[in-house]
Short mmCIF file of C-alpha atoms and ligand atoms in Angstrom, two decimals:
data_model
loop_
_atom_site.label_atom_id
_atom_site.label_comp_id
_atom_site.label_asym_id
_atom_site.label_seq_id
_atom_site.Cartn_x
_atom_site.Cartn_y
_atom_site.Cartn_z
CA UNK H 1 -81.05 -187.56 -21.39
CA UNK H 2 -80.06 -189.78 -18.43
CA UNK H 3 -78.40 -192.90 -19.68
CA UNK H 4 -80.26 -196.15 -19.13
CA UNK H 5 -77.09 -198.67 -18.38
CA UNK H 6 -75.97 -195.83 -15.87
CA UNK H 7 -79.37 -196.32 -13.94
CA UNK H 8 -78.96 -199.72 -14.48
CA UNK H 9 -75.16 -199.57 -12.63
CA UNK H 10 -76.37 -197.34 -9.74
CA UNK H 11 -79.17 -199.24 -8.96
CA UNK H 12 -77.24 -202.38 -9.06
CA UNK H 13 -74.08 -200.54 -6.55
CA UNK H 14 -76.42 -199.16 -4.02
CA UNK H 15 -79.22 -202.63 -4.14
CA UNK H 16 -75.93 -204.95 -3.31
CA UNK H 17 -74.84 -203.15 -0.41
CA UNK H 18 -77.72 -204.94 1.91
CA UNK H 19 -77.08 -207.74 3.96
CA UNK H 20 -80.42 -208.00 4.57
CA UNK H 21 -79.77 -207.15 8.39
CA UNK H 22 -83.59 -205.48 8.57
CA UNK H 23 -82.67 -202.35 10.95
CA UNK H 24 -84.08 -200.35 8.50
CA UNK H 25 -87.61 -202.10 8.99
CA UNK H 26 -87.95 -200.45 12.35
CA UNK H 27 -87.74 -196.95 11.14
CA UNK H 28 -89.80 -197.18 7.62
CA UNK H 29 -92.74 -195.47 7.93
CA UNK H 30 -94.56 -197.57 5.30
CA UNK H 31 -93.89 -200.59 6.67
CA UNK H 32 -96.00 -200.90 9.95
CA UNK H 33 -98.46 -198.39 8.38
CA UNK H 34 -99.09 -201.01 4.97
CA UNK H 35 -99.56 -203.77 7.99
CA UNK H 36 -95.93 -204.74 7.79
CA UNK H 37 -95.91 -205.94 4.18
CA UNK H 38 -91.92 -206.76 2.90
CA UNK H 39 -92.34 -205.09 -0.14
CA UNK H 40 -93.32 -201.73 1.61
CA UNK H 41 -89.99 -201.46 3.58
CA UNK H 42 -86.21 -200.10 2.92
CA UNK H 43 -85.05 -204.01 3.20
CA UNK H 44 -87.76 -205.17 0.67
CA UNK H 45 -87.11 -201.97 -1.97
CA UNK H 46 -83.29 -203.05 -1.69
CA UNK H 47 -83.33 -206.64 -2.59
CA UNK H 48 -86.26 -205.79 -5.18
CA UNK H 49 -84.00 -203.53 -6.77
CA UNK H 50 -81.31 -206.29 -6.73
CA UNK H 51 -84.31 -208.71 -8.57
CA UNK H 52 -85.35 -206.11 -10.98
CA UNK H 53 -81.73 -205.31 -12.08
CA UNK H 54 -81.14 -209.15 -12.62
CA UNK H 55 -84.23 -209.53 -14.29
CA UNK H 56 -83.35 -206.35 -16.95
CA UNK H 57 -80.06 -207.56 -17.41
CA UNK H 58 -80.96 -211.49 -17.99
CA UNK H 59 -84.02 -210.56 -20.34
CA UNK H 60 -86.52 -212.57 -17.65
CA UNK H 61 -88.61 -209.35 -16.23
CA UNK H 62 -91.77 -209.99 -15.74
CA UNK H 63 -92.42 -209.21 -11.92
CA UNK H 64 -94.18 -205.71 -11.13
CA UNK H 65 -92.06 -203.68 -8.75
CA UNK H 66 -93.87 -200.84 -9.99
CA UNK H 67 -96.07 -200.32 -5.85
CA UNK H 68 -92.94 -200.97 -4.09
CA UNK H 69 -91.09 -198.30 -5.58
CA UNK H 70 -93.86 -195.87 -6.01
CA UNK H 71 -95.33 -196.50 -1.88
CA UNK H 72 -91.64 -195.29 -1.06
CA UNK H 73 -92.19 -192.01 0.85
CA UNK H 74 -88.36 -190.36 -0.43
CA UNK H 75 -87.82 -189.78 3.46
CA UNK H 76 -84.48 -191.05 3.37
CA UNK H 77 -84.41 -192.13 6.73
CA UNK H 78 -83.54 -195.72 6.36
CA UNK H 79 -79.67 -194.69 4.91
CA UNK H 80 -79.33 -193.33 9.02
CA UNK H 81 -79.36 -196.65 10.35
CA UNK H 82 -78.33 -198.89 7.98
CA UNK H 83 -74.81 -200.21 8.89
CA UNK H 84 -73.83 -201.02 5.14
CA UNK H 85 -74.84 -197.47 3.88
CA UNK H 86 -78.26 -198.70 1.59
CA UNK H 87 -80.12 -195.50 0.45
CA UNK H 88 -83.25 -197.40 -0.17
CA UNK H 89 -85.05 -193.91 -0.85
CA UNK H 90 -82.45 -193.70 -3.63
CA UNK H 91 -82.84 -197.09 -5.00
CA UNK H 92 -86.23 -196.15 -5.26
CA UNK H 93 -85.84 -193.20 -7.38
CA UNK H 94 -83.61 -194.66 -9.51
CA UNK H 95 -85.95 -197.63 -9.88
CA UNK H 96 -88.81 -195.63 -10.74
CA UNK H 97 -86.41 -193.86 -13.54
CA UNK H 98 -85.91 -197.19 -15.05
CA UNK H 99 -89.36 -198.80 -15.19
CA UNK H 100 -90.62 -195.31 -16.65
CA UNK H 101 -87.90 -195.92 -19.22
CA UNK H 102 -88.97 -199.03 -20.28
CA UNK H 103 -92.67 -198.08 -20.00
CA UNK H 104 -93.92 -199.73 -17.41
CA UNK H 105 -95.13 -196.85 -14.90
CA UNK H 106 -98.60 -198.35 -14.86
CA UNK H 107 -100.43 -195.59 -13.20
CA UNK H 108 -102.99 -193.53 -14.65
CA UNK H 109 -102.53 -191.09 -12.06
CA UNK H 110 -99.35 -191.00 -12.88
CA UNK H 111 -99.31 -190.37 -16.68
CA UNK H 112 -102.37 -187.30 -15.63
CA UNK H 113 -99.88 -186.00 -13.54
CA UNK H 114 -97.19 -185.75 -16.04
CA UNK H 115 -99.96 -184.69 -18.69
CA UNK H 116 -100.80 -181.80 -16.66
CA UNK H 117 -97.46 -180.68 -15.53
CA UNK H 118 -96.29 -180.30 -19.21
CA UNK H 119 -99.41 -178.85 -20.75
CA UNK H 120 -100.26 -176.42 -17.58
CA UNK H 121 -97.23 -176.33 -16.08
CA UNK H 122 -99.31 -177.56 -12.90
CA UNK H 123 -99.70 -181.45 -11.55
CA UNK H 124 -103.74 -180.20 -11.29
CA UNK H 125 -105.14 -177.12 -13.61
CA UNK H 126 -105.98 -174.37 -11.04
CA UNK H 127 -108.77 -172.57 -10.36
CA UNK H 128 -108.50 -168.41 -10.92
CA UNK H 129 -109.71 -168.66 -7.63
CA UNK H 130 -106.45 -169.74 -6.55
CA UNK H 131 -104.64 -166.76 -7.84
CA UNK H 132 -106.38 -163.64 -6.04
CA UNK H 133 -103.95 -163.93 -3.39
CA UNK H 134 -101.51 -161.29 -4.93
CA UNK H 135 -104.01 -159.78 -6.51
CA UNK H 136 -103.85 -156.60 -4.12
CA UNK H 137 -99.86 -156.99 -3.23
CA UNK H 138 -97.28 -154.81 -5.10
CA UNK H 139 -93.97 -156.78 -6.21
CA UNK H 140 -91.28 -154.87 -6.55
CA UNK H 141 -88.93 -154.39 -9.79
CA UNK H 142 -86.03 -156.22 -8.62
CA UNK H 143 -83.56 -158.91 -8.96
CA UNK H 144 -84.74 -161.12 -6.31
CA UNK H 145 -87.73 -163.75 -7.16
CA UNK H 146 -90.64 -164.85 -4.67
CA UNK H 147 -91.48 -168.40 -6.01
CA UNK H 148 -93.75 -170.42 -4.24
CA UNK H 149 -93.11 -173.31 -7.09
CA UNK H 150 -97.37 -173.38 -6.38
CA UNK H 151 -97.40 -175.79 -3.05
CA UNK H 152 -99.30 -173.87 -1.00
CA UNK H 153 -101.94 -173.40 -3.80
CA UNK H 154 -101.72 -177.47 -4.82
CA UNK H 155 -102.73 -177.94 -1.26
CA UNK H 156 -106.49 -177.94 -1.24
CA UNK H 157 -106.55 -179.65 -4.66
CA UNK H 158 -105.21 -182.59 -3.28
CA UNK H 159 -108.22 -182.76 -0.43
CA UNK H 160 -110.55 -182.96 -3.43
CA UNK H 161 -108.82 -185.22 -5.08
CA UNK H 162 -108.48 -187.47 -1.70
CA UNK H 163 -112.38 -186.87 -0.89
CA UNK H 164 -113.08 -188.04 -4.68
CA UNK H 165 -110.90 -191.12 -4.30
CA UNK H 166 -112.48 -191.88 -0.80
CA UNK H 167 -116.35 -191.75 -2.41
CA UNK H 168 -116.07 -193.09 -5.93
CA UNK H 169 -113.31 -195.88 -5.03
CA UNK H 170 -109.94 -196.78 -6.61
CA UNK H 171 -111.27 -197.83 -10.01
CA UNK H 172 -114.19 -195.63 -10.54
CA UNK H 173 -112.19 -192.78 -9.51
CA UNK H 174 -109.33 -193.29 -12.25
CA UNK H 175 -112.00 -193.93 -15.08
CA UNK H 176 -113.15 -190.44 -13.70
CA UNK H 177 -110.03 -189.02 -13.97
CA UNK H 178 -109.63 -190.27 -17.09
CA UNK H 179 -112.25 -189.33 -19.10
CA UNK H 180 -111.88 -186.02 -17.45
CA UNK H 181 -108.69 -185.62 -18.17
CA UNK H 182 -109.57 -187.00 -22.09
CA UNK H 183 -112.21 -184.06 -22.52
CA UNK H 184 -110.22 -181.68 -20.48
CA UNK H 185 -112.78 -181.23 -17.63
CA UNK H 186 -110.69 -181.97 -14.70
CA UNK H 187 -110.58 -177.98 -13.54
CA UNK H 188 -114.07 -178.82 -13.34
CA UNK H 189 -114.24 -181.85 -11.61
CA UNK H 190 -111.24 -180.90 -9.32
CA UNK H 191 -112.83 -177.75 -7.59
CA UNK H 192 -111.71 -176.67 -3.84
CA UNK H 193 -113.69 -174.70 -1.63
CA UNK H 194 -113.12 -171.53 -1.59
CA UNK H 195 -111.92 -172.01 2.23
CA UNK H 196 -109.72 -174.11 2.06
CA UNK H 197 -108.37 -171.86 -0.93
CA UNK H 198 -108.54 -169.03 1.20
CA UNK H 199 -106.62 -170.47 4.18
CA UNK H 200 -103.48 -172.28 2.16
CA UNK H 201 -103.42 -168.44 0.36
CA UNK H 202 -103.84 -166.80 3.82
CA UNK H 203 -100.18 -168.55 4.76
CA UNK H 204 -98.66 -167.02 1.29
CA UNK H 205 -99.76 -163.60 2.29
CA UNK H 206 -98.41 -163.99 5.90
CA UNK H 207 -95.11 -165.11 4.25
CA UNK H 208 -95.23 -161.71 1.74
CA UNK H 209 -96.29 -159.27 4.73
CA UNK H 210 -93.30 -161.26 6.73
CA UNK H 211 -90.63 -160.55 3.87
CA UNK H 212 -92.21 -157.01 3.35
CA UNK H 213 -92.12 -156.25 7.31
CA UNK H 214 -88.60 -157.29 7.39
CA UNK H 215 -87.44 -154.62 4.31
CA UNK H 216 -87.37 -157.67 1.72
CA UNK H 217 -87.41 -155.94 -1.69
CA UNK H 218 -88.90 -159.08 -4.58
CA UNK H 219 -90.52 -159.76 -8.05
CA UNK H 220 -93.29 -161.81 -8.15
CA UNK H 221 -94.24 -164.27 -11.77
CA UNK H 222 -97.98 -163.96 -11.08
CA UNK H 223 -100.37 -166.15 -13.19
CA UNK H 224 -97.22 -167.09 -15.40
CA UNK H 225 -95.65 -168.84 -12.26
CA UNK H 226 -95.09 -172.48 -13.20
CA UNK H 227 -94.86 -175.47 -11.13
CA UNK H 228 -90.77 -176.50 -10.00
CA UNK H 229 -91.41 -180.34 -12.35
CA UNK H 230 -90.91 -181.75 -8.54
CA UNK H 231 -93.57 -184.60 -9.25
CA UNK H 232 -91.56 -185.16 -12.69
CA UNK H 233 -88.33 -186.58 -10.61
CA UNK H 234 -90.58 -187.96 -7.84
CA UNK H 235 -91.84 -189.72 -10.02
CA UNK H 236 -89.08 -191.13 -12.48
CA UNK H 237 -90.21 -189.19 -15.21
CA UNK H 238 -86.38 -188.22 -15.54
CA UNK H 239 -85.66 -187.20 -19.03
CA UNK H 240 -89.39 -185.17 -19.09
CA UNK H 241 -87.72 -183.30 -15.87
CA UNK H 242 -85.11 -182.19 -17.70
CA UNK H 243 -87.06 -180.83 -20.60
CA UNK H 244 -89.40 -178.73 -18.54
CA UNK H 245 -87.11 -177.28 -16.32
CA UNK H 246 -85.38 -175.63 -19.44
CA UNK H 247 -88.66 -173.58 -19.64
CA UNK H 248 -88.42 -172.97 -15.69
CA UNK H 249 -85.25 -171.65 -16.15
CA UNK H 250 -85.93 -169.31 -18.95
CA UNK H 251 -88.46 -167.71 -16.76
CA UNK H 252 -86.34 -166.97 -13.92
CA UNK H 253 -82.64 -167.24 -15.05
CA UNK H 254 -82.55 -162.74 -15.00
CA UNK H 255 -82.97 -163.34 -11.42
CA UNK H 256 -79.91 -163.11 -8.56
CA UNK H 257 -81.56 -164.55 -5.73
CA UNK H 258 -85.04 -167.04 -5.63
CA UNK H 259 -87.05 -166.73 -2.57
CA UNK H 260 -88.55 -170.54 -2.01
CA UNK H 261 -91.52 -170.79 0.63
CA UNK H 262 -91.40 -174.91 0.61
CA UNK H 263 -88.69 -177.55 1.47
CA UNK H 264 -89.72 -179.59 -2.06
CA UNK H 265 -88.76 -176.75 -4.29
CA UNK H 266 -86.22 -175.75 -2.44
CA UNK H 267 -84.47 -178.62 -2.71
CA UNK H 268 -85.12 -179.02 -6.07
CA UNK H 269 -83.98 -175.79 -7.22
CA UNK H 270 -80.79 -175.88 -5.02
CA UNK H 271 -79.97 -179.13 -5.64
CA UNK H 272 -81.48 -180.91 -8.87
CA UNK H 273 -81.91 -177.59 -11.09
CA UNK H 274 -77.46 -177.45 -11.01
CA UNK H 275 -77.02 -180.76 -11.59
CA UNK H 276 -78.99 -180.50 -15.07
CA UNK H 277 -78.74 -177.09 -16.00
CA UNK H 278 -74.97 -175.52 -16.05
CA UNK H 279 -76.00 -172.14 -16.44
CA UNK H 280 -78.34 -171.73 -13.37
CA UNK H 281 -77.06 -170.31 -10.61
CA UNK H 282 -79.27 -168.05 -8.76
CA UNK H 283 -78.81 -168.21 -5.20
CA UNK H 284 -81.65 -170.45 -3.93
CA UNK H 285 -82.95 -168.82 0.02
CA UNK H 286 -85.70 -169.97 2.07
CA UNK H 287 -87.73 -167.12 2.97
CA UNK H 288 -87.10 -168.05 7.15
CA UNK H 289 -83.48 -166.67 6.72
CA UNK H 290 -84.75 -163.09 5.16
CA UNK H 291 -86.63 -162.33 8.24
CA UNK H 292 -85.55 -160.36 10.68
CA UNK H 293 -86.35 -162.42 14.08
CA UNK H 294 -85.92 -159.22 16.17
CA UNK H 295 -89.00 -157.95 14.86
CA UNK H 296 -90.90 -160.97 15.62
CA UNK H 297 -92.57 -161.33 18.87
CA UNK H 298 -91.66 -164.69 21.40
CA UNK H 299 -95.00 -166.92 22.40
CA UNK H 300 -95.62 -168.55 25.58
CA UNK H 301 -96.66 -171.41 23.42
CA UNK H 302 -95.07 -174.95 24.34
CA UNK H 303 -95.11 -176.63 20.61
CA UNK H 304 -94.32 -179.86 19.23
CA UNK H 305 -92.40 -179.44 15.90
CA UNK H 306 -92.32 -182.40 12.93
CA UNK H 307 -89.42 -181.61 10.64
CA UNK H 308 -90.11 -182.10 7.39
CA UNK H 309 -88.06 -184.74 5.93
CA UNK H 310 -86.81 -182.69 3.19
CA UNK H 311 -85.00 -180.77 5.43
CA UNK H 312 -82.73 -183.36 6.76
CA UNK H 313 -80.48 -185.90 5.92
CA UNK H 314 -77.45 -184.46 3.35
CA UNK H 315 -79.85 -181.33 2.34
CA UNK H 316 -80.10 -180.49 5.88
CA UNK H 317 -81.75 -177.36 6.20
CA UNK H 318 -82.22 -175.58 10.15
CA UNK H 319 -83.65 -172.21 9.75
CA UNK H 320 -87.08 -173.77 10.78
CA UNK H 321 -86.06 -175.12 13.85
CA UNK H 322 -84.11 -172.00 14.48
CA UNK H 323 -86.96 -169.81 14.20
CA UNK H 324 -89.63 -171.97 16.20
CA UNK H 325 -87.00 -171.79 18.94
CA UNK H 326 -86.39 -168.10 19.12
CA UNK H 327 -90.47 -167.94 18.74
CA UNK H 328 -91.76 -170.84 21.35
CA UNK H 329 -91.08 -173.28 23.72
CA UNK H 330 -90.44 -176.13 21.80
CA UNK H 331 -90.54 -179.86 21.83
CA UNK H 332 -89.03 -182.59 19.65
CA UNK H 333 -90.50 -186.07 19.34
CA UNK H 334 -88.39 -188.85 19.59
CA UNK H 335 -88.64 -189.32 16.08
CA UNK H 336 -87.00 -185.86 14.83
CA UNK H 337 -83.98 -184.49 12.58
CA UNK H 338 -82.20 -186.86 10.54
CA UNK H 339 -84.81 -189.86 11.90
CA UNK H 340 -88.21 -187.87 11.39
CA UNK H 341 -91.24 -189.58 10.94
CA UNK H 342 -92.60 -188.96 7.35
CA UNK H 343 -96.02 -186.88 7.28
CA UNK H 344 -97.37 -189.39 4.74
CA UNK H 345 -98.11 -187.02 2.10
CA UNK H 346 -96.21 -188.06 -0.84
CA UNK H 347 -98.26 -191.62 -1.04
CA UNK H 348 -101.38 -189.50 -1.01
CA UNK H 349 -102.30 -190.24 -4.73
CA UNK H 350 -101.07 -193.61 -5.36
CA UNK H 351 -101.30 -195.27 -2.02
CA UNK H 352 -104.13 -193.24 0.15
CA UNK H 353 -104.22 -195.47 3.08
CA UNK H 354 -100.36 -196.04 4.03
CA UNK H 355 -100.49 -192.13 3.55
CA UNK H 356 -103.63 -191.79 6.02
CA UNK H 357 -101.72 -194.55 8.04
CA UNK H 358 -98.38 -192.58 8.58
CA UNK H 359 -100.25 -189.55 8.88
CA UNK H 360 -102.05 -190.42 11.65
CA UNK H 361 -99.36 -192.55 13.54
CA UNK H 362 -97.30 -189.21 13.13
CA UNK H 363 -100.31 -187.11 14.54
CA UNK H 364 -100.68 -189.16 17.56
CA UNK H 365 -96.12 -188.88 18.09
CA UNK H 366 -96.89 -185.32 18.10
CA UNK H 367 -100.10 -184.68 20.10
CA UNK H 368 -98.70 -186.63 23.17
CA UNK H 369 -96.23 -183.73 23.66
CA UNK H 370 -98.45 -180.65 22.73
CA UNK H 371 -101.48 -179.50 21.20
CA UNK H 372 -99.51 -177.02 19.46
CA UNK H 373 -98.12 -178.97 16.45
CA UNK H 374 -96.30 -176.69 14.41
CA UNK H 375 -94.48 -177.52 10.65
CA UNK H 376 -92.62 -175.75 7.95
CA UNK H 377 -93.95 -177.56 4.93
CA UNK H 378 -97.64 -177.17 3.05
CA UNK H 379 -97.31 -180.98 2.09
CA UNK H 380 -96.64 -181.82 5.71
CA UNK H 381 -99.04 -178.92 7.20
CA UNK H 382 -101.90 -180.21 4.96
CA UNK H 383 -100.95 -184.40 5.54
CA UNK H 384 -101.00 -184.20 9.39
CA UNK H 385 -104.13 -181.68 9.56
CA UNK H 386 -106.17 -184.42 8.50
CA UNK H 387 -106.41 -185.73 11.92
CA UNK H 388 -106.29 -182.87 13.98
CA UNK H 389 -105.25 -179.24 14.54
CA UNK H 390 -101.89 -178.01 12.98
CA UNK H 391 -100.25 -174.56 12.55
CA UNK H 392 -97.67 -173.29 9.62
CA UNK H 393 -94.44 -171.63 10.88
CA UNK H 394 -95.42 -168.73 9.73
CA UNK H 395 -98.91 -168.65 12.06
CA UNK H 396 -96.76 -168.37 14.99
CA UNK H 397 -94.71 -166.34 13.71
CA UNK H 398 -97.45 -163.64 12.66
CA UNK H 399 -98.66 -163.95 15.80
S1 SF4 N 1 -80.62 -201.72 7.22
FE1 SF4 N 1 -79.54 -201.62 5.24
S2 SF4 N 1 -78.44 -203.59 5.09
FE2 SF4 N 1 -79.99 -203.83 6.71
S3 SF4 N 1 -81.81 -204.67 5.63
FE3 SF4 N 1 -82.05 -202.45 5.66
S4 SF4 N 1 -81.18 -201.79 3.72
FE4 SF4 N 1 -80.43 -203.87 4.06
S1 SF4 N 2 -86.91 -193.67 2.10
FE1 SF4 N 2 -88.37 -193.78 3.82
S2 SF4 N 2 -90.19 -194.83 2.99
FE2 SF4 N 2 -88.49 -195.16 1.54
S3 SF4 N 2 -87.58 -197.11 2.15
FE3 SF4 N 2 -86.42 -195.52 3.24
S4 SF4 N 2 -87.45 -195.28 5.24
FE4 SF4 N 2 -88.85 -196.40 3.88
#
């Protein structure tokens, strides 16, 4: 259990670092795209975090900081220019840690989320549809793990879900959700096309037949795969995280080596998973640094590559890049590496229009310097798509 008067300390360290100097608004994607509202950039979640802390710690809370914190987009970009140091991504985690604590995570989306995550061990129930994939692919019996931590297959559940939100409204759509979620219908309300099933589970067998091609000998979970708990720490649910991932673990601690297929579990297993259990200590690989690149064939395709923001900052991560070089001609916008321009995805629940807002000004950085746009992240691949054409690493790579 994470202490309460340590979140309380941390939040308090890293909020009183800002001087309020507002470089940071310039490169917070939720900012311009909420129409430039304070409480939606790295400045604003700083000194709210400074607020809130006073306001714990003098008994006189009664201000909801519960949108600022949750609109934050975890890009982490902010802590590059800010000359005191502020992680206002962090602040935000930690702030969401603490209003969970003292139970005032108001969402409803939210608390489904959670729901689901524990009892399915998915954020949304999935459809058998979205497990014929493997169903012709042999695993073999070995030490190393494929675990796709379910991203790709989340992917089309979260169109629904966005299409939903878009036609029944904000409030109509959670008492929907609700009363699904009460009588346990929401497989049944939340149902993909088979399309869009088929194309996110099109990219999981490229990624097999890639590892396969290149002599990569791995186990697969099946239908007991279960979800990493990433949207339990997104979302502050802290001391739930740790929980959960005990049963994670238990499925895959006989394993040497995990093969991840996303930046979000990635990161959370190489990162997050040590700090809370002592014991794990597979080696955590992205699946881009088991293939062998000499087998691959180059493109005469001139791309323009968004880095997904999980793959910067102190977790930086460059096999991506490193591949769509040796692959393609490619180009970088100016917002790229450690100042990349969120995809938008994670407000796409909570806070669909700054996420359709940072989506598209993102789309329209990338399609001014190729038609090609080319990612390394489901969330990202699935965000940006909405307003135009965009390929997976690995489409260019099975080309
Ligand atoms: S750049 Fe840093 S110090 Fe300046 S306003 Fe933003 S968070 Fe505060
Ligand atoms: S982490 Fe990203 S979205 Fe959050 S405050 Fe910093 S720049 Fe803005």
């Amino acid at each position: 259990m994470i202490d309460f008067n340590d979140l309380l300390n941390e939040l308090k360290a890293e909020s009183s670092k800002c001087i309020s100097c507002g470089f940071c608004d310039s490169v917070c994607p939720t900012y311009k795209n909420s129409g430039y509202d304070m409480a939606r950039t790295a400045r604003g979640r700083a000194q709210s975090g400074l607020v809130m802390f006073n306001g714990i710690i003098s008994n006189d809370f009664n201000l909801n900081f519960s949108d600022t914190f949750y609109s934050c987009l975890d890009c982490h970009v902010c802590l590059q220019v800010c000359p005191t140091g502020v992680d206002a991504g962090r602040i935000s985690d930690i702030s969401r840690m603490i209003l969970n604590k003292m139970n005032l995570t108001k969402r409803d989306e939210v608390k489904l989320i959670v729901k689901n995550i524990k009892m399915y061990k998915s954020p949304i129930p999935l459809n058998i549809k979205s497990y014929r994939w493997f169903s012709d692919i042999e695993f073999d019996d070995s030490d190393t793990l494929l675990y796709t931590g379910l991203m790709y297959q989340l992917m089309p559940y979260t169109e629904v879900i966005e299409k939903l939100k878009r036609r029944f409204g904000n409030d109509l759509f959670k008492r929907l959700i609700n009363i699904a979620s009460r009588h346990n219908y929401l497989s049944r309300l939340v149902i993909p096309e088979d399309r869009k099933i088929d194309y996110y589970s099109n990219k999981l067998r490229l990624i097999v037949r890639a590892l396969k091609n290149s002599g990569v000998r791995f186990d697969f979970l099946g239908y007991n795969e279960p979800y990493p708990g990433t949207l339990l720490y997104d979302y502050g649910f802290i001391d739930d995280f740790i929980e959960y991932i005990k049963n994670v673990y238990n499925l895959i601690k006989d394993y040497k080596k995990i093969i991840t297929v996303d930046p979000h579990t990635y990161n959370i297993l190489k990162y997050e998973y040590k700090k809370y259990i002592k014991d794990f200590n597979p080696e955590i690989v992205y699946y881009l640094d088991l293939l062998k690149t000499d087998k691959m064939k180059r493109t005469d395709l001139k791309i323009a590559f968004h880095d997904p923001c999980n793959f910067n900052g102190d977790r930086r991560y460059k096999g991506a890049r490193d591949i769509a070089e040796s692959l393609a001609m490619v180009i970088y916008p100016d917002r790229s590496g450690d100042k990349t321009f969120c995809c938008g995805g994670p407000d796409e629940l909570l806070f669909p229009e700054i996420s359709k807002n940072v989506s598209e000004d993102r789309y329209n950085q990338l399609i001014k310097l190729s038609k090609n746009i080319v990612t390394s992240c489901p969330i990202c691949l699935y965000s940006i798509s909405r307003n135009g054409n965009v390929m997976d690493i690995i489409d260019i790579i099975s080309f």
